[in-house]
C-alpha angles and dihedrals in degrees: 000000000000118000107188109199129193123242127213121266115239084205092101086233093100102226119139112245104227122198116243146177142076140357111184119186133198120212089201120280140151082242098060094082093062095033086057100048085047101054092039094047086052087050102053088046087059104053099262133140114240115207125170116226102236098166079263119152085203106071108102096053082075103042121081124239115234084029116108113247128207113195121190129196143180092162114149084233104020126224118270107234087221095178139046144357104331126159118196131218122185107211100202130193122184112280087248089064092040090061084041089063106034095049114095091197141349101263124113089260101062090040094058093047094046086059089044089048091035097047093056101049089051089044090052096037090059084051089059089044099047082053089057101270116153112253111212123191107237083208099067132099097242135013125222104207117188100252105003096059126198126015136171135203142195109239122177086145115118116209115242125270099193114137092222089104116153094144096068097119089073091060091117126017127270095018103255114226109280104023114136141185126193108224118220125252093232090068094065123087112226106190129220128169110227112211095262097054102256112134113223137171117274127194125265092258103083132186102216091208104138150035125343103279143148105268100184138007134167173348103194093215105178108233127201117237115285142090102299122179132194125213114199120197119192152146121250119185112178090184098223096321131066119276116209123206139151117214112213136196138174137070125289117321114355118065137168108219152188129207117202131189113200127182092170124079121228148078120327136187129204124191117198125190132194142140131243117212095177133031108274148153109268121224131199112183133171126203151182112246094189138004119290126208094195140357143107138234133201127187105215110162142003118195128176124183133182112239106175142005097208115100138168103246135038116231134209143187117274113274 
């Protein structure tokens, strides 16, 4: 994290000279590359320091008091600007170019730690933004930043349209009250044991033959303070006995659940509720609570949606 502490003035006044300027974050976006040369470039025309936010405690050693600072910064938690004069500016892209940018590859891997990655930097940019910071569309022609003033970049970069979109509650920021995504199956883990011993990744149509266990978890979306609640559709087909499962949702290690016991077969829905006072990665998770001689599971839907804004505690970024 950056501290940024003060150093004593040789003026003979005896004020502390306090280093100040601009921290500019990027939510993840194609666009971020060229946004980032440009305004680096506007800043050391006029006269300013450029300094990449990199999580170091040292910063601040190698930069100069009564300079102007920018400071950029496309880390997953920010720095906190703990010191000092900084004004703060959120450069935004869609979600779906955020995921664009932040995938290595297309595989389900690098999909599922995009949206991890992803999910963060939108969760703490509202944040900032809920604390007064400036939010800039990385899809605009120009960008006004507080301080620095006009600058200008090259696009030629298209957002995503996959369809792959589990990012969709950051559409706008911060997430206004009843906005929902439905988050894609393929994002959930479904756990088997090979003979051997080695855990993989099952479908989400699951036989529930076996001992009580955990058959799917996921996606460990990071969600912005604020009542959340989870609605999980899904197919359960007992197969002439009772099937016995607890639905689970919430963030490590506190959830709110709901244990069900079906002997009809058919398509339920379960609705969870809880609160998150802090930025934080959301699990739902189902489980087994006993063994089970027959029975099957399907995953059909996740949907999360946003109910209030209102939450007990104010958060802040890290110091």
């Amino acid at each position: 994290m950056i501290s940024m502490k003060p150093s004593t003035s040789t003026s003979g006044s005896g004020r502390l000279n306090l280093l100040s300027g601009l921290l500019v974050y990027f939510t993840g976006s194609p666009r971020a590359g060229r946004w980032r040369e440009a305004m680096a470039e506007v800043a050391r025309e006029r006269g300013w320091q450029v300094a990449e936010d990199d999580g170091s405690t040292t910063l601040a050693e190698h930069l100069v008091p009564d300079r102007p600072v920018l400071v950029l910064s496309s880390l997953t938690i920010p720095s906190h600007l703990t010191c000092g004069e900084f004004k703060t500016a959120v450069v935004k892209d869609t979600p779906g170019a955020a995921m664009q940018a932040l995938a290595s590859d297309g595989s389900r891997s690098a999909m599922i730690a995009a949206a991890y990655h992803g999910s963060a930097t939108f969760a703490y940019a509202a944040d900032m933004i809920r604390q007064g910071a400036v939010v800039l569309d990385a899809s605009a022609p120009f960008l006004l930043l507080p301080l620095l003033g006009e600058v200008a970049a090259e696009q030629g970069v298209s957002s995503s349209t996959d369809t792959w979109r589990p990012l969709d509650i950051y559409s706008s920021l911060p997430p206004a009250v009843g906005v929902e995504a439905e988050w894609p199956l393929s994002a959930f883990s479904y756990p088997i044991m090979k003979p051997e011993g080695v855990l993989e990744t099952g479908r989400s149509d699951i036989d529930l033959t076996g001992r009580a266990r955990t058959i799917v978890y996921g996606p460990y979306i990071h969600l912005s303070p604020g009542l959340w609640e989870v609605e999980v559709e899904s197919l359960i087909d007992p197969d002439g006995g009772m099937s016995h499962l607890r639905f689970e949702w919430g963030s490590n290690p506190d959830f709110v659940g709901s244990s069900v016991s079906v002997s009809r077969s058919g398509i339920y829905r379960i609705r969870l509720q809880r609160c998150w006072s802090g930025i934080g990665p959301s699990e739902m998770r189902v489980a087994t609570v006993q063994p089970h001689f027959h029975g099957r599971f399907e995953l059909l839907s996740v949907k999360v949606r946003l109910l209030s804004d209102i939450f007990p505690v104010e958060t802040s970024l890290p110091d």
